Tab-separated table of C-alpha atoms in Angstrom:
chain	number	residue	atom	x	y	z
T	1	UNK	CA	0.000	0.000	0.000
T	2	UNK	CA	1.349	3.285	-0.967
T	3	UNK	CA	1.616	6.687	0.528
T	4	UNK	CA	1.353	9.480	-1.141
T	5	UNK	CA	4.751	12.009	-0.323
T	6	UNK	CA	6.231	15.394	-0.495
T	7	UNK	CA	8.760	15.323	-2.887
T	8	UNK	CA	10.414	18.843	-2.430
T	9	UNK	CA	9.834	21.506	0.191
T	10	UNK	CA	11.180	25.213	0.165
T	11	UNK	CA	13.176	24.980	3.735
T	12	UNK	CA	14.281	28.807	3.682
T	13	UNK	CA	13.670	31.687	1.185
T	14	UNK	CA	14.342	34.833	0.645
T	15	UNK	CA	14.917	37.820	-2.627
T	16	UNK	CA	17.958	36.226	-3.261
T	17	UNK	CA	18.749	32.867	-1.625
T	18	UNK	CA	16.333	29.345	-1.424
T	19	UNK	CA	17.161	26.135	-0.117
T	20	UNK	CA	14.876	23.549	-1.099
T	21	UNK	CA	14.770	19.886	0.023
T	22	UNK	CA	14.089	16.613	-2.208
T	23	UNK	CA	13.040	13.565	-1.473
T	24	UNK	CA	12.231	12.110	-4.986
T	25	UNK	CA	9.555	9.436	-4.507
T	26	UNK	CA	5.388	10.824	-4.385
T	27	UNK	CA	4.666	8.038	-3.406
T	28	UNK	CA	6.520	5.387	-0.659
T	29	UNK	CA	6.296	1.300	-1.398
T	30	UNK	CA	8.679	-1.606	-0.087
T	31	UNK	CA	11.589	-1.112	-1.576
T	32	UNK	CA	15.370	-2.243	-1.721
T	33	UNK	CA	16.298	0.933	-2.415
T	34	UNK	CA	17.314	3.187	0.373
T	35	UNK	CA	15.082	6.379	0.214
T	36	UNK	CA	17.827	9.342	-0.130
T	37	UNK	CA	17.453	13.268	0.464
T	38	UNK	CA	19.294	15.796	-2.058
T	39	UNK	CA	19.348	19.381	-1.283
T	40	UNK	CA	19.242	22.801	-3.744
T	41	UNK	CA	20.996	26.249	-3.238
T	42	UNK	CA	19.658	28.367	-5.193
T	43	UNK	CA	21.674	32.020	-5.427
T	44	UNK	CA	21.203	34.945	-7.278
T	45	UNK	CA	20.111	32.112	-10.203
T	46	UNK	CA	22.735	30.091	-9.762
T	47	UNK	CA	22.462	26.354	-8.659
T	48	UNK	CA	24.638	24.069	-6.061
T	49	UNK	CA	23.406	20.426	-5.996
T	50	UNK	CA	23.832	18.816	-2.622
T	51	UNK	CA	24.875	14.737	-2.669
T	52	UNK	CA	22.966	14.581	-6.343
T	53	UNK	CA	21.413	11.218	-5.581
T	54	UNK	CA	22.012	7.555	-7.297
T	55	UNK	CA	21.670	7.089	-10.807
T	56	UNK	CA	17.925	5.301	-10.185
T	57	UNK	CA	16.677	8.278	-9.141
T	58	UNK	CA	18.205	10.871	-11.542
T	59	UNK	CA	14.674	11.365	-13.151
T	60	UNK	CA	12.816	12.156	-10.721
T	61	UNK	CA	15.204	14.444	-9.162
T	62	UNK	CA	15.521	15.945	-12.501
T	63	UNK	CA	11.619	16.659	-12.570
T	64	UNK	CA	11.524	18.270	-8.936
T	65	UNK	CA	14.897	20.609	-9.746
T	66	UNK	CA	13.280	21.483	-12.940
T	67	UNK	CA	10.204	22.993	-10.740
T	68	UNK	CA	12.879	25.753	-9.251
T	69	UNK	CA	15.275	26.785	-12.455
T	70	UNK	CA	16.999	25.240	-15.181
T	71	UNK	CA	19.738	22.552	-15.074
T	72	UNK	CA	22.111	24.435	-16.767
T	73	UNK	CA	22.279	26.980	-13.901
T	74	UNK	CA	23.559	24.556	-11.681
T	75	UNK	CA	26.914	25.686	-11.194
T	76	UNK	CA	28.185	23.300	-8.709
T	77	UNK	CA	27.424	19.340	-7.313
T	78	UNK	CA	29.061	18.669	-4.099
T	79	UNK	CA	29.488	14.864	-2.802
T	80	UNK	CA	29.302	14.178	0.848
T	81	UNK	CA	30.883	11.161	0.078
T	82	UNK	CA	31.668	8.904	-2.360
T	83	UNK	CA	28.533	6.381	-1.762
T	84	UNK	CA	26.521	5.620	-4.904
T	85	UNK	CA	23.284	6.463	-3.377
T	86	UNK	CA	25.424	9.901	-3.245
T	87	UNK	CA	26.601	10.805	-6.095
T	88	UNK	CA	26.233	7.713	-9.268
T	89	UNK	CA	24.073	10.001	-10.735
T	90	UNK	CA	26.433	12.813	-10.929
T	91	UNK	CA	27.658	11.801	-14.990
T	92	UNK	CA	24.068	12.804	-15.938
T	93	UNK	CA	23.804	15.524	-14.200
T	94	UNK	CA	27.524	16.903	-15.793
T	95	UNK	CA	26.397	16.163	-18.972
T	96	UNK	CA	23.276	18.275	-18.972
T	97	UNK	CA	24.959	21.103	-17.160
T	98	UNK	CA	28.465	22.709	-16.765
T	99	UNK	CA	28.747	22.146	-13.192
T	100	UNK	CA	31.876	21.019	-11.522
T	101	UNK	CA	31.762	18.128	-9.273
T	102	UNK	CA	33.646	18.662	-5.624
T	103	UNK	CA	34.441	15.817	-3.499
T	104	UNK	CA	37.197	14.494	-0.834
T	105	UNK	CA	40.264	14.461	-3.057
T	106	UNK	CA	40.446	10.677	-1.854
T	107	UNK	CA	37.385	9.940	-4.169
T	108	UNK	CA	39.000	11.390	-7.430
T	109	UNK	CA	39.657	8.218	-9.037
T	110	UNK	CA	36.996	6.431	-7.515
T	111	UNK	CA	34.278	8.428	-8.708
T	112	UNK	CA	35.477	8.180	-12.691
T	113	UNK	CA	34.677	4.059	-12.258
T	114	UNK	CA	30.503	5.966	-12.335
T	115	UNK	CA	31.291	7.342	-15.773
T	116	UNK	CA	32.888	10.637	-15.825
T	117	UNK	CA	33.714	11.320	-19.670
T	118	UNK	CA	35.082	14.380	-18.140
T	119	UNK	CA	37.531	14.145	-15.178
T	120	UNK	CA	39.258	17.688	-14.971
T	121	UNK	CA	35.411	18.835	-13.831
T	122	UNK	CA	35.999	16.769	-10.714
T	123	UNK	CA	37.849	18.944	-7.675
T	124	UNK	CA	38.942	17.617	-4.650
T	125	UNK	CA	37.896	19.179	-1.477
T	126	UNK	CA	40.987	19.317	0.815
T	127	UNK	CA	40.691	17.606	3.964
T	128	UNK	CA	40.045	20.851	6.113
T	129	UNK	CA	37.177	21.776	4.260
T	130	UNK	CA	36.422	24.704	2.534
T	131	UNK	CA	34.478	28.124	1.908
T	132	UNK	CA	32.640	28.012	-1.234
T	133	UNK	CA	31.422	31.320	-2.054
T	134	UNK	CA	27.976	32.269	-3.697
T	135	UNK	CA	27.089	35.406	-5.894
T	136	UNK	CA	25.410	37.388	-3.295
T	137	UNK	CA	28.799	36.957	-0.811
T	138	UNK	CA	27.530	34.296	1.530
T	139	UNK	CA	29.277	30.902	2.063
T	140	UNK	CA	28.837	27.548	2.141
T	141	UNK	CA	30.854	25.748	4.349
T	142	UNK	CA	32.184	22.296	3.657
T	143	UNK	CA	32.872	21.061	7.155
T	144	UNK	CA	35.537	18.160	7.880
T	145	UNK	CA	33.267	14.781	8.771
T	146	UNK	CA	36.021	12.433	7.787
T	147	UNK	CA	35.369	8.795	9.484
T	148	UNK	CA	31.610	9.279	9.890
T	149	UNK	CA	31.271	7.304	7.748
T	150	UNK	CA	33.436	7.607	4.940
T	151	UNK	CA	37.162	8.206	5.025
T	152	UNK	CA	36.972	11.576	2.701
T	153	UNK	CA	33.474	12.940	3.924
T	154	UNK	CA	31.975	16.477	4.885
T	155	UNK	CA	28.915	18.092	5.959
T	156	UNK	CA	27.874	21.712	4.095
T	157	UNK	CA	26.921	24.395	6.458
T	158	UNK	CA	24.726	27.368	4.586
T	159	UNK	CA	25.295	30.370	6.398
T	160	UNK	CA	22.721	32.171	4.656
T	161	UNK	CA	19.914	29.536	5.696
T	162	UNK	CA	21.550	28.090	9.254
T	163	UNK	CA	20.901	24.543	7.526
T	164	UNK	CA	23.533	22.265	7.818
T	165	UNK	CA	23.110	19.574	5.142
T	166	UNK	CA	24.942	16.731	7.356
T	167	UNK	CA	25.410	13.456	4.645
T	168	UNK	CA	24.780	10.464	6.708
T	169	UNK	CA	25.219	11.648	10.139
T	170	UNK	CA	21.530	11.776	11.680
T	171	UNK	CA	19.745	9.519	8.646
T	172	UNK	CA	17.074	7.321	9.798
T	173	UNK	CA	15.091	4.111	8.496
T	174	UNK	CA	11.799	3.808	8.662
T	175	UNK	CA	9.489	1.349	7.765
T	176	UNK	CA	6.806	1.435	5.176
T	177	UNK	CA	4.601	3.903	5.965
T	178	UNK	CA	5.974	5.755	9.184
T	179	UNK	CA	8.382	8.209	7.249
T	180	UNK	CA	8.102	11.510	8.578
T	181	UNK	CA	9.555	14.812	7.008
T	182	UNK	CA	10.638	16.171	9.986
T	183	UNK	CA	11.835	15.153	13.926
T	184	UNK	CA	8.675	15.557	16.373
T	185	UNK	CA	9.669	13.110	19.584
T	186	UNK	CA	13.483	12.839	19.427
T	187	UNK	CA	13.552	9.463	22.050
T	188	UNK	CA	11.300	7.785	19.744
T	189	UNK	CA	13.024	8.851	16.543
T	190	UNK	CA	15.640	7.201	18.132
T	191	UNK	CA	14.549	3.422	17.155
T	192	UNK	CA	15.135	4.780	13.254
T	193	UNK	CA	18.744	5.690	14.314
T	194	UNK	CA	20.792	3.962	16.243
T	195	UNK	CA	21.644	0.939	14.471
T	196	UNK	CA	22.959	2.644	11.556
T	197	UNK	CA	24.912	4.846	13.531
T	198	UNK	CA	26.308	2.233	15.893
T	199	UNK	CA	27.618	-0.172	12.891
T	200	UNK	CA	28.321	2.383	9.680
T	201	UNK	CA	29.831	5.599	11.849
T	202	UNK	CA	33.382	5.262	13.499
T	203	UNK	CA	34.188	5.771	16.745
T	204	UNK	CA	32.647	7.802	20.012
T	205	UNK	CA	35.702	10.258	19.616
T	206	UNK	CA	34.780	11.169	15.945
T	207	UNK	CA	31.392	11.820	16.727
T	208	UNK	CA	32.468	14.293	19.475
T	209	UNK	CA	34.806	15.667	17.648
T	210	UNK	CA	32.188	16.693	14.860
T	211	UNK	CA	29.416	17.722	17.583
T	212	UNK	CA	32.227	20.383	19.042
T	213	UNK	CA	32.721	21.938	15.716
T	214	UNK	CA	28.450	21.905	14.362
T	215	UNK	CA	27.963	23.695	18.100
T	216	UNK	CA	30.378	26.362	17.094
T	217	UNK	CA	27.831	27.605	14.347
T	218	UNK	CA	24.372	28.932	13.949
T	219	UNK	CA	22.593	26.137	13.583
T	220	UNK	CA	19.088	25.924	12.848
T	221	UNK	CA	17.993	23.284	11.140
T	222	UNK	CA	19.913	19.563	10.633
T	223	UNK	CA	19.046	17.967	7.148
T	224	UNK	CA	20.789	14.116	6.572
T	225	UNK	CA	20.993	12.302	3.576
T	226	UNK	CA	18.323	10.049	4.450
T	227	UNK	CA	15.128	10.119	6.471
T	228	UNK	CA	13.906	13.101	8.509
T	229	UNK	CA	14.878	16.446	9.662
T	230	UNK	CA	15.955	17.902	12.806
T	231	UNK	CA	14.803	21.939	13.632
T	232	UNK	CA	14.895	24.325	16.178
T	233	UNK	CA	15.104	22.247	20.059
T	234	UNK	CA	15.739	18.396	17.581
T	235	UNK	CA	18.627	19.796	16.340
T	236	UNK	CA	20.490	20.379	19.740
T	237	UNK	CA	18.639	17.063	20.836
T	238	UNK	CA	20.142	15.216	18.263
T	239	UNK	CA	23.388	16.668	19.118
T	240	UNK	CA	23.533	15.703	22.810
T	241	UNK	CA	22.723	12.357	21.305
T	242	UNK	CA	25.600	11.975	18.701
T	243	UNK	CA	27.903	13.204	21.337
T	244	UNK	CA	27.300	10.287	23.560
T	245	UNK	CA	26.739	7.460	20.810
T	246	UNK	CA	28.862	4.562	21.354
T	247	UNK	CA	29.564	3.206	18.142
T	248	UNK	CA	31.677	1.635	15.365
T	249	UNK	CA	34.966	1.073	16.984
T	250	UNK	CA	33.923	1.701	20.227
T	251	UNK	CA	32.211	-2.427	19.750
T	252	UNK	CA	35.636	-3.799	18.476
T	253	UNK	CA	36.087	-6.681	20.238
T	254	UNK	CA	31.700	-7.653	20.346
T	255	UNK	CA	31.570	-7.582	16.532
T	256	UNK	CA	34.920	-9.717	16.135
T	257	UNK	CA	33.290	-12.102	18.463
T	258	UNK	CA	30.953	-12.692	16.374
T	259	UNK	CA	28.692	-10.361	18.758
T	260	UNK	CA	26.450	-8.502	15.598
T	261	UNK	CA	26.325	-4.369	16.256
């Protein structure tokens, strides 16, 4: 039995700066494929594609970005990762635009094996992160999130918004027909969490060393790469919560006893 979905939502706006959320499916059905959120800058015209989406999906992304401004003014795709839910898409969406693809520069080969017929539009983010600027002067800020999960990873902080679009840190599973858009009661959201996070992110230490540099910014709203969204009192809820998260690492010596995490 299907749902029927949003499959964008304007998250901030203003005269010369949008962020808009996708989620790609109308409607939501069993499926093996993991249900994925991309993300859209839009300033002063010009595009920046947040983790683009798998190459199953590229369609219907397509459709929804086409409902905001035309593909060729999409200036820039950035890759959290290098994950092909993230980013297998990202040949189609280079060859109906000129945008340059960033990612970790540990992904520039591994990214060509999705198709790239042009390489050189690939940069590599250095491992400090950087400040990309936009037309009207703002920033976005591609914020070290190395380990968590992926060796090369970052979050992207808009400073014009106060959404920080976070990759895989905070997604959540549901099952069919309990997806929710956004965070209402953070212990029970909880459930949709925590196994991912204990098996797929790194180490206690990583997450606390990601939570003390988020807290150092204006904050206002936490968007992952998959499932729902954290605002206003979620997103320093979630927080607390990442901070303490035993995970990965931190369950050495259960999971090579055979003890499943």
């Amino acid at each position: 039995m299907s749902e029927r979905l949003e499959a964008s939502r304007l998250l901030y706006e203003d005269d010369e700066h949008q962020f808009v959320w996708f989620g790609w499916e109308e409607e939501e059905q069993a499926s093996s494929f993991v249900q994925t959120n991309q993300c859209l800058i839009i300033n002063r015209d010009q595009g920046v594609l947040f983790d683009p989406g798998g190459s199953y999906v590229f369609h219907q992304v397509l459709e929804q970005v086409n409902r905001y401004l035309h593909p060729r003014q999409i200036t820039t795709l950035i890759a959290t990762h290098q994950d092909p839910d993230v980013c297998s898409s990202a040949p189609y969406w280079m060859k109906i635009s000129d945008a340059k693809l960033l990612i970790s520069r540990l992904w520039l080969h591994f990214v060509s094996h999705f198709g790239l017929d042009e390489p050189e539009r690939v940069e590599p983010i250095p491992d400090q992160g950087l400040r990309l600027p936009l037309p009207s002067g703002d920033h976005l800020h591609l914020l070290p999130a190395h380990f968590l999960h992926s060796e090369g990873n970052f979050s992207v902080f808009d400073e014009r918004s106060g959404i920080l679009f976070s990759g895989d840190i905070g997604a959540s599973i549901f099952p069919v027909g309990q997806r929710a858009l956004f965070v209402e009661d953070f212990e029970e959201h909880t459930r949709y969490m925590l196994s991912f996070h204990q098996r797929y992110m790194h180490s206690n230490a990583v997450c606390r060393h990601w939570v003390q540099q988020v807290r150092a910014l204006p904050v206002k709203m936490i968007v992952p790469q998959h499932g729902a969204m954290f605002a206003e009192e979620q997103v320093s809820a979630f927080l607390d919560w990442f901070e303490a998260l035993q995970c990965g690492g931190d369950f050495l010596q259960s999971i090579y006893a055979g003890q499943p995490v």
